[in-house]
Amino acid sequence: MTTGSDADRYGHGHGPPSYPQRRPHYGGAPPSYGSSASFRGCCCCIFMLVIFLALLALAVALVVVLAVKPRKPQFDLNQVAVQYLLVAPPSPAVSASPTVAAAPAAAYLSLNITLLFTAVNANKVGIRYGATALDVMYHGVPLGVAAVPGFEQPAHSTRLLQTRVIVDRFNVLQSDAQDLIRDAALNDRVEFRITGDVAAKILVLGFSSPKVQVSVDCAIDISPKRQSVTYKQCGVDGLSV
Ligand SMILES: *[C@@H]1O[C@H](CO)[C@@H](O)[C@H](O)[C@H]1NC(C)=O
């Protein structure tokens, strides 16, 4: 449909449809300078503003990151104290002799240990840790949890957190029971794994960063005879106790 101004400009009744390819030569600007142009200008303005604000936010974030140089929070298992570890065959009637051929169908495991974690904040800013529950496992079977409450840690500080894990006559079944009785009686070494994620947020000027996951994955060996930890390894670096 031709507008009145187009018809005037072309001077005759044919209008633009007969010269579609020549149209760009007549004007270059859209035929109407009314509300659509100002709307477009407004749109452009808002678009530029949004881009400017985005760049500004990015610049501010960059300056803050460069000033703070955030480092990943460190959360490690520092010490394990054993109050007791008891491995009991299913019933007292069954011979406790390690050379017994009959495979036990179950074994009871009781555990009372204290875990000491160290949280190190080497940052210039505070860290907020969420509450977490780390799994204590034997052969991949979760026996219990080590609960660590959430807390806020100021800049440049180290904090010790103590938590206790109590397992009361956990019924370890089948092949795991066999292994457990053998580990305890013959090898005098029961291996546990302590694993889980701790969620931390870095606090900058009242804002908190997105969640940073700190993984805890430790293997500990407990000697039932000595009632103590004989080996502890977290992550990749091993440490004999
Ligand atoms: C675990 O050991 C601690 C320290 O010896 C003791 O106070 C606590 O009562 C024990 N807990 C259980 C359930 O045996």
Coordinates of N, CA and C and ligand atoms in Angstrom, one line a residue:
M1 N 0.8 -1.2 0.0 CA 0.0 0.0 0.0 C 0.9 1.2 0.0
T2 N 0.6 2.2 -0.8 CA 1.4 3.4 -0.9 C 0.8 4.5 0.0
T3 N 1.7 5.2 0.6 CA 1.3 6.3 1.4 C 1.2 7.5 0.5
G4 N 0.5 8.5 1.1 CA 0.3 9.8 0.3 C 1.6 10.4 0.0
S5 N 2.6 10.4 0.9 CA 3.9 11.1 0.6 C 4.6 10.4 -0.5
D6 N 4.5 9.1 -0.5 CA 5.2 8.4 -1.6 C 4.6 8.8 -3.0
A7 N 3.3 8.8 -3.0 CA 2.6 9.1 -4.3 C 3.0 10.5 -4.7
D8 N 3.2 11.5 -3.8 CA 3.5 12.8 -4.2 C 5.0 12.9 -4.7
R9 N 5.8 12.1 -4.1 CA 7.2 12.2 -4.5 C 7.4 11.6 -5.9
Y10 N 6.7 10.4 -6.1 CA 6.9 9.8 -7.4 C 6.2 10.6 -8.5
G11 N 5.2 11.4 -8.1 CA 4.5 12.3 -9.1 C 3.5 11.7 -9.9
H12 N 3.4 10.4 -10.0 CA 2.3 9.8 -10.8 C 1.8 8.6 -10.0
G13 N 0.7 8.1 -10.6 CA -0.1 7.0 -9.9 C 0.6 5.7 -9.7
H14 N 1.7 5.4 -10.4 CA 2.3 4.1 -10.4 C 2.9 3.8 -9.0
G15 N 3.6 4.7 -8.5 CA 4.1 4.5 -7.1 C 5.3 3.5 -7.1
P16 N 5.8 3.2 -5.9 CA 6.9 2.4 -5.7 C 6.8 0.9 -6.2
P17 N 5.6 0.3 -6.2 CA 5.6 -1.1 -6.6 C 6.1 -1.4 -8.0
S18 N 6.1 -0.4 -8.9 CA 6.6 -0.6 -10.2 C 8.1 -0.4 -10.3
Y19 N 8.7 0.2 -9.3 CA 10.2 0.4 -9.2 C 10.7 -0.1 -7.9
P20 N 10.5 -1.4 -7.6 CA 10.9 -1.8 -6.3 C 12.5 -1.7 -6.1
Q21 N 13.2 -1.9 -7.2 CA 14.7 -2.0 -7.1 C 15.2 -0.6 -7.0
R22 N 14.5 0.4 -7.4 CA 15.0 1.8 -7.4 C 14.7 2.5 -6.1
R23 N 13.9 1.9 -5.3 CA 13.4 2.5 -4.1 C 14.6 3.1 -3.2
P24 N 15.6 2.4 -3.0 CA 16.7 2.9 -2.1 C 17.3 4.2 -2.6
H25 N 17.2 4.5 -3.9 CA 17.8 5.8 -4.4 C 16.9 7.0 -3.9
Y26 N 15.7 6.7 -3.7 CA 14.8 7.9 -3.3 C 14.8 8.0 -1.8
G27 N 15.6 8.5 -1.2 CA 15.5 8.8 0.3 C 16.6 8.2 1.1
G28 N 16.7 6.9 1.1 CA 17.6 6.2 2.0 C 17.1 6.2 3.4
A29 N 16.3 7.2 3.8 CA 15.7 7.2 5.1 C 14.3 6.6 5.0
P30 N 13.7 6.1 6.0 CA 12.4 5.5 5.9 C 11.4 6.7 5.5
P31 N 10.4 6.3 4.9 CA 9.5 7.3 4.4 C 8.8 8.1 5.5
S32 N 8.6 7.5 6.6 CA 7.9 8.3 7.6 C 8.8 8.6 8.7
Y33 N 8.8 9.9 9.2 CA 9.7 10.4 10.2 C 8.9 10.6 11.5
G34 N 7.8 10.0 11.6 CA 6.9 10.2 12.8 C 7.3 9.4 14.0
S35 N 6.3 8.8 14.7 CA 6.5 8.1 15.9 C 7.4 6.9 15.9
S36 N 7.5 6.2 14.7 CA 8.3 5.0 14.6 C 9.8 5.4 14.8
A37 N 10.2 6.5 14.2 CA 11.6 6.9 14.3 C 12.0 7.3 15.7
S38 N 11.1 8.0 16.4 CA 11.4 8.4 17.7 C 11.4 7.1 18.6
F39 N 10.5 6.2 18.3 CA 10.4 4.9 19.0 C 11.8 4.2 18.9
R40 N 12.2 4.2 17.6 CA 13.5 3.5 17.3 C 14.6 4.2 18.0
G41 N 14.6 5.5 18.1 CA 15.7 6.2 18.8 C 15.7 5.9 20.3
C42 N 14.5 5.8 20.8 CA 14.3 5.5 22.2 C 14.9 4.1 22.5
C43 N 14.5 3.2 21.7 CA 14.9 1.8 21.8 C 16.5 1.7 21.8
C44 N 17.0 2.4 20.8 CA 18.5 2.5 20.7 C 19.1 3.0 21.9
C45 N 18.5 4.0 22.5 CA 19.0 4.7 23.7 C 19.0 3.7 24.8
I46 N 17.9 3.0 25.0 CA 17.8 2.1 26.1 C 18.8 0.9 25.9
F47 N 19.0 0.5 24.7 CA 19.9 -0.6 24.3 C 21.3 -0.1 24.7
M48 N 21.7 1.1 24.4 CA 23.0 1.6 24.7 C 23.2 1.7 26.2
L49 N 22.1 2.1 26.9 CA 22.2 2.3 28.3 C 22.4 0.9 29.0
V50 N 21.7 -0.1 28.5 CA 21.9 -1.4 29.0 C 23.3 -1.9 28.8
I51 N 23.8 -1.7 27.6 CA 25.2 -2.1 27.3 C 26.2 -1.4 28.2
F52 N 25.9 -0.1 28.4 CA 26.8 0.7 29.2 C 26.8 0.2 30.7
L53 N 25.6 -0.1 31.2 CA 25.5 -0.6 32.6 C 26.1 -1.9 32.7
A54 N 26.0 -2.8 31.7 CA 26.6 -4.1 31.7 C 28.1 -4.0 31.8
L55 N 28.6 -3.1 30.9 CA 30.1 -2.9 30.9 C 30.6 -2.3 32.2
L56 N 29.8 -1.4 32.8 CA 30.1 -0.8 34.1 C 30.2 -1.8 35.2
A57 N 29.2 -2.7 35.2 CA 29.1 -3.8 36.2 C 30.3 -4.7 36.1
L58 N 30.6 -5.0 34.8 CA 31.8 -5.9 34.5 C 33.1 -5.2 35.0
A59 N 33.2 -3.9 34.8 CA 34.4 -3.2 35.2 C 34.5 -3.2 36.7
V60 N 33.4 -2.9 37.4 CA 33.4 -2.9 38.8 C 33.8 -4.3 39.4
A61 N 33.2 -5.3 38.8 CA 33.4 -6.7 39.2 C 34.9 -7.0 39.1
L62 N 35.4 -6.6 37.9 CA 36.9 -6.8 37.6 C 37.8 -6.2 38.6
V63 N 37.4 -4.9 39.0 CA 38.2 -4.1 39.9 C 38.2 -4.8 41.3
V64 N 37.0 -5.2 41.7 CA 36.8 -5.9 43.0 C 37.6 -7.2 43.0
V65 N 37.5 -8.0 41.9 CA 38.2 -9.3 41.9 C 39.7 -9.1 41.9
L66 N 40.2 -8.0 41.2 CA 41.6 -7.7 41.2 C 42.1 -7.3 42.5
A67 N 41.2 -6.5 43.2 CA 41.6 -6.0 44.5 C 41.6 -7.1 45.6
V68 N 40.6 -7.9 45.5 CA 40.4 -9.0 46.5 C 41.3 -10.2 46.3
K69 N 41.5 -10.5 45.0 CA 42.2 -11.7 44.6 C 41.7 -12.9 45.4
P70 N 40.4 -13.3 45.2 CA 39.8 -14.4 46.0 C 40.6 -15.7 45.8
R71 N 40.8 -16.4 46.9 CA 41.4 -17.7 46.8 C 40.4 -18.7 47.4
K72 N 40.5 -19.9 46.9 CA 39.6 -20.9 47.2 C 39.7 -21.2 48.7
P73 N 38.5 -21.3 49.4 CA 38.6 -21.6 50.8 C 39.2 -23.0 51.0
Q74 N 40.0 -23.2 52.1 CA 40.6 -24.5 52.4 C 39.8 -25.1 53.6
F75 N 39.4 -26.3 53.4 CA 38.7 -27.0 54.4 C 39.2 -28.4 54.5
D76 N 39.9 -28.8 55.5 CA 40.6 -30.1 55.5 C 40.3 -30.8 56.8
L77 N 40.4 -32.1 56.7 CA 40.4 -33.0 57.9 C 41.8 -33.0 58.5
N78 N 41.9 -32.5 59.7 CA 43.2 -32.3 60.3 C 43.5 -33.5 61.2
Q79 N 42.6 -33.9 62.1 CA 43.0 -34.9 63.0 C 41.8 -35.8 63.3
V80 N 42.0 -37.1 63.6 CA 41.0 -38.0 64.0 C 41.4 -38.7 65.3
A81 N 40.5 -38.6 66.2 CA 40.8 -39.3 67.5 C 39.7 -40.4 67.6
V82 N 40.2 -41.5 68.0 CA 39.3 -42.7 68.1 C 39.0 -42.9 69.6
Q83 N 37.7 -42.8 69.9 CA 37.3 -43.2 71.3 C 37.1 -44.7 71.3
Y84 N 36.4 -45.2 70.4 CA 36.4 -46.7 70.2 C 35.9 -47.1 68.9
L85 N 36.4 -48.3 68.5 CA 36.0 -49.0 67.3 C 35.8 -50.4 67.7
L86 N 34.5 -50.9 67.5 CA 34.2 -52.3 67.9 C 33.6 -53.0 66.7
V87 N 34.2 -54.1 66.4 CA 33.6 -55.0 65.4 C 33.2 -56.3 66.0
A88 N 31.9 -56.5 65.9 CA 31.4 -57.7 66.6 C 30.7 -58.7 65.6
P89 N 31.0 -59.9 65.7 CA 30.3 -60.9 64.8 C 28.8 -60.9 65.2
P90 N 27.9 -61.5 64.4 CA 26.5 -61.4 64.6 C 26.1 -61.9 65.9
S91 N 26.6 -63.1 66.3 CA 26.2 -63.6 67.6 C 27.4 -64.2 68.3
P92 N 27.4 -64.1 69.7 CA 28.6 -64.6 70.4 C 28.8 -66.1 70.3
A93 N 27.8 -66.8 69.8 CA 28.0 -68.3 69.6 C 29.0 -68.6 68.5
V94 N 29.0 -67.7 67.5 CA 29.9 -67.9 66.3 C 31.4 -67.7 66.8
S95 N 32.2 -68.6 66.4 CA 33.6 -68.6 66.8 C 34.3 -67.3 66.2
A96 N 35.0 -66.6 67.1 CA 35.7 -65.4 66.7 C 37.0 -65.7 66.0
S97 N 37.3 -67.0 65.9 CA 38.6 -67.4 65.3 C 38.7 -66.9 63.8
P98 N 39.8 -66.2 63.5 CA 39.9 -65.7 62.1 C 40.0 -66.7 61.1
T99 N 40.4 -67.9 61.5 CA 40.6 -69.0 60.5 C 39.3 -69.7 60.2
V100 N 38.2 -69.3 60.8 CA 36.9 -69.9 60.5 C 36.5 -69.8 59.0
A101 N 36.0 -70.9 58.5 CA 35.7 -71.0 57.1 C 34.4 -70.4 56.8
A102 N 33.4 -70.6 57.7 CA 32.0 -70.2 57.4 C 32.0 -68.7 57.3
A103 N 31.4 -68.2 56.3 CA 31.3 -66.7 56.1 C 30.2 -66.1 56.9
P104 N 30.5 -65.1 57.7 CA 29.4 -64.5 58.5 C 28.5 -63.7 57.6
A105 N 27.2 -63.7 57.9 CA 26.3 -63.0 57.1 C 26.1 -61.6 57.5
A106 N 26.6 -61.3 58.7 CA 26.5 -59.9 59.1 C 27.6 -59.6 60.2
A107 N 27.8 -58.4 60.4 CA 28.7 -58.0 61.5 C 28.3 -56.7 62.0
Y108 N 28.5 -56.4 63.3 CA 28.1 -55.2 63.9 C 29.3 -54.3 64.1
L109 N 29.1 -53.0 63.7 CA 30.2 -52.1 63.8 C 29.8 -50.9 64.7
S110 N 30.5 -50.7 65.7 CA 30.3 -49.5 66.5 C 31.5 -48.6 66.5
L111 N 31.2 -47.4 66.4 CA 32.3 -46.4 66.2 C 32.0 -45.1 67.0
N112 N 33.0 -44.6 67.6 CA 32.9 -43.3 68.3 C 34.3 -42.6 68.0
I113 N 34.2 -41.7 67.1 CA 35.4 -40.9 66.7 C 35.2 -39.4 66.7
T114 N 36.2 -38.7 66.9 CA 36.1 -37.2 66.9 C 37.0 -36.8 65.7
L115 N 36.4 -35.9 64.9 CA 37.1 -35.4 63.7 C 37.3 -33.9 64.0
L116 N 38.5 -33.5 63.6 CA 38.9 -32.1 63.8 C 39.2 -31.6 62.4
F117 N 38.4 -30.6 62.0 CA 38.6 -30.0 60.7 C 39.2 -28.6 60.8
T118 N 40.0 -28.2 59.8 CA 40.6 -26.9 59.8 C 40.1 -26.1 58.6
A119 N 39.6 -25.0 58.9 CA 39.1 -24.1 57.8 C 40.1 -22.9 57.8
V120 N 40.8 -22.8 56.7 CA 41.8 -21.7 56.5 C 41.2 -20.7 55.5
N121 N 41.2 -19.4 55.9 CA 40.8 -18.4 55.0 C 41.9 -17.5 54.8
A122 N 42.6 -17.6 53.6 CA 43.7 -16.7 53.3 C 43.3 -15.5 52.6
N123 N 42.0 -15.3 52.5 CA 41.5 -14.1 51.7 C 41.5 -12.8 52.5
K124 N 41.4 -11.7 51.8 CA 41.2 -10.4 52.4 C 39.8 -10.2 52.9
V125 N 38.9 -11.1 52.5 CA 37.5 -10.9 52.8 C 37.0 -12.2 53.5
G126 N 35.8 -12.0 54.1 CA 35.3 -13.1 54.9 C 34.7 -14.2 54.0
I127 N 34.4 -15.4 54.6 CA 33.8 -16.5 53.9 C 32.6 -17.0 54.8
R128 N 31.6 -17.3 54.1 CA 30.5 -17.9 54.8 C 30.3 -19.4 54.4
Y129 N 30.4 -20.3 55.4 CA 30.3 -21.7 55.1 C 28.8 -22.1 55.4
G130 N 28.3 -23.0 54.6 CA 27.0 -23.5 54.8 C 27.1 -24.8 55.7
A131 N 26.1 -25.1 56.4 CA 26.1 -26.3 57.2 C 26.3 -27.5 56.3
T132 N 27.0 -28.5 56.7 CA 27.2 -29.7 55.9 C 27.2 -31.0 56.7
A133 N 27.0 -32.1 56.0 CA 27.1 -33.4 56.6 C 28.0 -34.2 55.8
L134 N 29.1 -34.6 56.3 CA 30.0 -35.4 55.5 C 29.8 -36.9 55.8
D135 N 29.8 -37.7 54.8 CA 29.5 -39.2 55.0 C 30.7 -39.9 55.5
V136 N 30.5 -40.8 56.4 CA 31.5 -41.7 56.9 C 31.2 -43.1 56.3
M137 N 32.0 -43.6 55.5 CA 31.6 -44.8 54.8 C 32.6 -46.0 55.0
Y138 N 32.1 -47.2 55.0 CA 32.9 -48.4 55.0 C 32.6 -49.1 53.7
H139 N 33.5 -49.4 52.9 CA 33.3 -50.1 51.6 C 32.2 -49.4 50.8
G140 N 32.1 -48.1 50.8 CA 31.1 -47.4 50.0 C 29.7 -47.4 50.7
V141 N 29.6 -48.0 51.9 CA 28.3 -48.0 52.6 C 28.3 -46.9 53.6
P142 N 27.4 -46.0 53.6 CA 27.4 -44.9 54.5 C 27.0 -45.4 55.9
L143 N 27.8 -45.2 56.9 CA 27.6 -45.6 58.3 C 27.0 -44.5 59.1
G144 N 27.4 -43.3 58.8 CA 26.9 -42.2 59.6 C 27.4 -40.9 59.0
V145 N 27.1 -39.8 59.7 CA 27.5 -38.5 59.1 C 28.3 -37.7 60.2
A146 N 29.2 -36.9 59.7 CA 29.9 -36.0 60.5 C 29.3 -34.6 60.2
A147 N 28.5 -34.1 61.1 CA 27.8 -32.9 60.9 C 28.7 -31.7 61.2
V148 N 28.8 -30.7 60.3 CA 29.5 -29.5 60.6 C 28.6 -28.3 60.4
P149 N 28.4 -27.5 61.5 CA 27.4 -26.4 61.3 C 28.0 -25.3 60.4
G150 N 27.1 -24.5 59.9 CA 27.5 -23.4 59.1 C 28.1 -22.3 60.0
F151 N 29.0 -21.5 59.4 CA 29.7 -20.5 60.2 C 30.3 -19.4 59.2
E152 N 30.6 -18.3 59.8 CA 31.2 -17.2 59.0 C 32.7 -17.1 59.5
Q153 N 33.6 -17.0 58.6 CA 35.0 -16.9 58.9 C 35.6 -15.6 58.5
P154 N 36.1 -14.9 59.4 CA 36.7 -13.6 59.0 C 37.9 -13.7 58.2
A155 N 38.4 -12.6 57.6 CA 39.6 -12.7 56.7 C 40.8 -13.1 57.5
H156 N 41.7 -13.7 56.8 CA 43.0 -14.1 57.3 C 42.9 -14.8 58.7
S157 N 42.1 -15.9 58.7 CA 42.0 -16.6 59.9 C 41.9 -18.1 59.7
T158 N 42.2 -18.8 60.8 CA 42.1 -20.3 60.8 C 41.1 -20.7 61.9
R159 N 40.3 -21.6 61.5 CA 39.3 -22.0 62.5 C 39.3 -23.5 62.6
L160 N 39.2 -24.0 63.8 CA 39.1 -25.5 64.1 C 37.7 -25.8 64.4
L161 N 37.2 -26.9 63.8 CA 35.9 -27.4 64.0 C 35.9 -28.8 64.4
Q162 N 35.3 -29.1 65.5 CA 35.3 -30.5 66.0 C 33.9 -31.1 65.9
T163 N 33.9 -32.3 65.4 CA 32.6 -33.0 65.3 C 32.8 -34.5 65.6
R164 N 31.8 -35.1 66.1 CA 31.9 -36.4 66.6 C 31.0 -37.3 65.7
V165 N 31.5 -38.5 65.4 CA 30.7 -39.4 64.6 C 30.4 -40.7 65.5
I166 N 29.2 -41.0 65.8 CA 28.9 -42.1 66.6 C 28.0 -43.1 65.8
V167 N 28.5 -44.3 65.7 CA 27.8 -45.3 65.0 C 27.5 -46.4 66.0
D168 N 26.3 -46.8 66.2 CA 25.9 -47.8 67.2 C 25.5 -49.1 66.6
R169 N 26.3 -50.1 66.7 CA 26.0 -51.4 66.2 C 25.4 -51.3 64.8
F170 N 26.1 -50.8 63.8 CA 25.6 -50.7 62.5 C 25.8 -52.1 61.9
N171 N 24.7 -52.6 61.3 CA 24.6 -54.0 60.7 C 25.3 -54.0 59.3
V172 N 26.5 -54.4 59.3 CA 27.2 -54.5 58.0 C 26.9 -55.9 57.4
L173 N 26.4 -55.9 56.2 CA 25.9 -57.2 55.6 C 26.8 -57.9 54.6
Q174 N 26.7 -59.2 54.6 CA 27.2 -60.1 53.5 C 28.7 -59.9 53.3
S175 N 29.1 -59.6 52.1 CA 30.5 -59.7 51.7 C 31.3 -58.6 52.5
D176 N 30.6 -57.5 52.8 CA 31.2 -56.4 53.5 C 31.5 -56.8 55.0
A177 N 30.6 -57.7 55.5 CA 30.7 -58.2 56.9 C 32.0 -59.1 56.9
Q178 N 32.1 -59.9 55.9 CA 33.3 -60.8 55.8 C 34.6 -60.0 55.8
D179 N 34.6 -59.0 55.0 CA 35.8 -58.1 54.9 C 36.0 -57.4 56.2
L180 N 35.0 -56.9 56.8 CA 35.1 -56.2 58.0 C 35.7 -57.0 59.1
I181 N 35.2 -58.2 59.2 CA 35.8 -59.1 60.3 C 37.2 -59.5 60.0
R182 N 37.5 -59.7 58.7 CA 38.9 -60.1 58.3 C 39.8 -58.9 58.6
D183 N 39.3 -57.7 58.2 CA 40.2 -56.5 58.3 C 40.5 -56.2 59.8
A184 N 39.4 -56.4 60.6 CA 39.6 -56.1 62.0 C 40.4 -57.1 62.7
A185 N 40.2 -58.4 62.5 CA 40.8 -59.5 63.2 C 42.2 -59.8 62.7
L186 N 42.3 -59.9 61.3 CA 43.6 -60.3 60.7 C 44.5 -59.2 60.5
N187 N 44.0 -58.2 59.8 CA 44.8 -57.1 59.3 C 45.0 -56.0 60.3
D188 N 44.1 -56.0 61.3 CA 44.1 -54.9 62.3 C 44.1 -53.5 61.7
R189 N 43.2 -53.4 60.7 CA 43.2 -52.2 59.9 C 41.8 -52.1 59.2
V190 N 41.0 -51.2 59.7 CA 39.7 -51.0 59.1 C 39.7 -49.6 58.4
E191 N 39.5 -49.6 57.1 CA 39.6 -48.4 56.3 C 38.2 -47.7 56.2
F192 N 38.1 -46.4 56.5 CA 36.9 -45.6 56.4 C 37.2 -44.5 55.4
R193 N 36.1 -44.1 54.8 CA 36.2 -42.9 53.9 C 35.3 -41.8 54.4
I194 N 35.9 -40.6 54.4 CA 35.1 -39.4 54.9 C 35.0 -38.5 53.7
T195 N 33.8 -38.3 53.2 CA 33.6 -37.6 51.9 C 32.4 -36.7 51.9
G196 N 32.5 -35.7 51.1 CA 31.3 -34.8 51.0 C 31.8 -33.4 50.5
D197 N 30.8 -32.5 50.3 CA 31.2 -31.2 49.8 C 30.7 -30.2 50.8
V198 N 31.6 -29.2 51.0 CA 31.2 -28.1 51.8 C 31.0 -26.9 50.9
A199 N 29.9 -26.2 51.1 CA 29.6 -25.0 50.2 C 30.0 -23.8 50.9
A200 N 30.8 -23.0 50.2 CA 31.3 -21.7 50.8 C 30.9 -20.6 49.9
K201 N 30.8 -19.4 50.5 CA 30.6 -18.2 49.7 C 31.5 -17.1 50.2
I202 N 32.1 -16.4 49.2 CA 33.1 -15.4 49.6 C 32.3 -14.1 49.7
L203 N 32.5 -13.4 50.8 CA 31.7 -12.2 51.0 C 32.6 -10.9 50.7
V204 N 32.0 -10.1 49.7 CA 32.7 -8.9 49.3 C 31.8 -7.8 49.5
L205 N 32.1 -6.8 50.3 CA 31.4 -5.6 50.5 C 29.9 -5.9 50.7
G206 N 29.6 -6.8 51.5 CA 28.2 -7.1 51.8 C 27.5 -8.1 50.7
F207 N 28.2 -8.3 49.6 CA 27.7 -9.2 48.6 C 28.4 -10.6 48.8
S208 N 27.7 -11.6 48.4 CA 28.3 -12.9 48.5 C 28.5 -13.5 47.1
S209 N 29.6 -14.1 46.9 CA 29.9 -14.7 45.6 C 29.0 -15.9 45.3
P210 N 29.0 -16.4 44.1 CA 28.3 -17.7 43.9 C 28.9 -18.8 44.7
K211 N 28.2 -19.9 44.9 CA 28.8 -20.9 45.8 C 30.1 -21.5 45.2
V212 N 31.0 -21.7 46.1 CA 32.2 -22.4 45.8 C 32.2 -23.8 46.5
Q213 N 32.3 -24.8 45.8 CA 32.3 -26.2 46.4 C 33.7 -26.5 46.9
V214 N 33.8 -26.9 48.1 CA 35.1 -27.4 48.6 C 34.9 -28.9 48.9
S215 N 35.6 -29.7 48.2 CA 35.4 -31.2 48.4 C 36.3 -31.7 49.5
V216 N 35.7 -32.6 50.3 CA 36.5 -33.3 51.3 C 36.5 -34.8 50.9
D217 N 37.6 -35.4 50.8 CA 37.6 -36.8 50.5 C 38.9 -37.4 51.1
C218 N 38.6 -38.1 52.3 CA 39.7 -38.6 53.0 C 39.6 -40.1 53.3
A219 N 40.7 -40.8 53.4 CA 40.7 -42.2 53.7 C 41.4 -42.2 55.1
I220 N 40.8 -43.0 56.0 CA 41.5 -43.2 57.3 C 41.5 -44.6 57.6
D221 N 42.6 -45.1 58.2 CA 42.7 -46.5 58.7 C 42.7 -46.4 60.2
I222 N 41.9 -47.3 60.8 CA 41.8 -47.3 62.2 C 42.2 -48.7 62.6
S223 N 43.1 -48.8 63.6 CA 43.5 -50.1 64.1 C 42.6 -50.4 65.3
P224 N 41.9 -51.5 65.2 CA 41.0 -51.9 66.3 C 41.8 -52.3 67.6
K225 N 43.0 -52.8 67.4 CA 43.8 -53.3 68.6 C 44.3 -52.0 69.3
R226 N 44.8 -51.1 68.6 CA 45.4 -49.9 69.2 C 44.4 -48.8 69.5
Q227 N 43.2 -49.0 68.9 CA 42.1 -48.0 69.0 C 42.6 -46.6 68.6
S228 N 43.3 -46.6 67.5 CA 43.8 -45.3 67.0 C 43.9 -45.3 65.5
V229 N 44.1 -44.1 65.0 CA 44.3 -43.9 63.5 C 45.7 -44.3 63.1
T230 N 45.9 -45.1 62.1 CA 47.2 -45.5 61.7 C 47.6 -44.8 60.4
Y231 N 46.6 -44.3 59.7 CA 46.9 -43.7 58.4 C 45.8 -42.8 58.0
K232 N 46.2 -41.7 57.4 CA 45.1 -40.7 57.0 C 45.6 -40.1 55.6
Q233 N 44.7 -40.1 54.7 CA 45.1 -39.5 53.4 C 43.9 -38.7 52.9
C234 N 44.2 -37.4 52.6 CA 43.1 -36.6 52.1 C 43.5 -36.1 50.7
G235 N 42.6 -36.2 49.8 CA 42.9 -35.7 48.4 C 44.0 -36.5 47.8
V236 N 45.0 -35.9 47.3 CA 46.1 -36.6 46.7 C 47.3 -36.8 47.6
D237 N 47.4 -35.9 48.6 CA 48.6 -36.0 49.5 C 48.4 -36.9 50.7
G238 N 49.2 -37.9 50.8 CA 49.1 -38.8 51.9 C 49.8 -38.4 53.1
L239 N 49.4 -38.9 54.3 CA 50.1 -38.5 55.5 C 49.9 -39.7 56.5
S240 N 51.1 -40.3 56.9 CA 51.0 -41.3 57.9 C 51.0 -40.8 59.3
V241 N 50.1 -41.3 60.1 CA 50.0 -40.8 61.5 C 50.7 -41.8 62.4
Ligands
LIG1 C1 31.9 -41.2 72.7 O1 33.1 -40.9 73.3 C2 33.0 -39.8 74.2 C3 34.4 -39.5 74.7 O2 34.9 -40.6 75.3 C4 32.0 -40.0 75.3 O3 31.9 -38.9 76.1 C5 30.6 -40.3 74.6 O4 29.7 -40.6 75.6 C6 30.8 -41.5 73.7 N1 29.5 -41.7 73.0 C7 28.9 -42.9 73.0 C8 27.6 -42.9 72.3 O5 29.4 -43.9 73.4

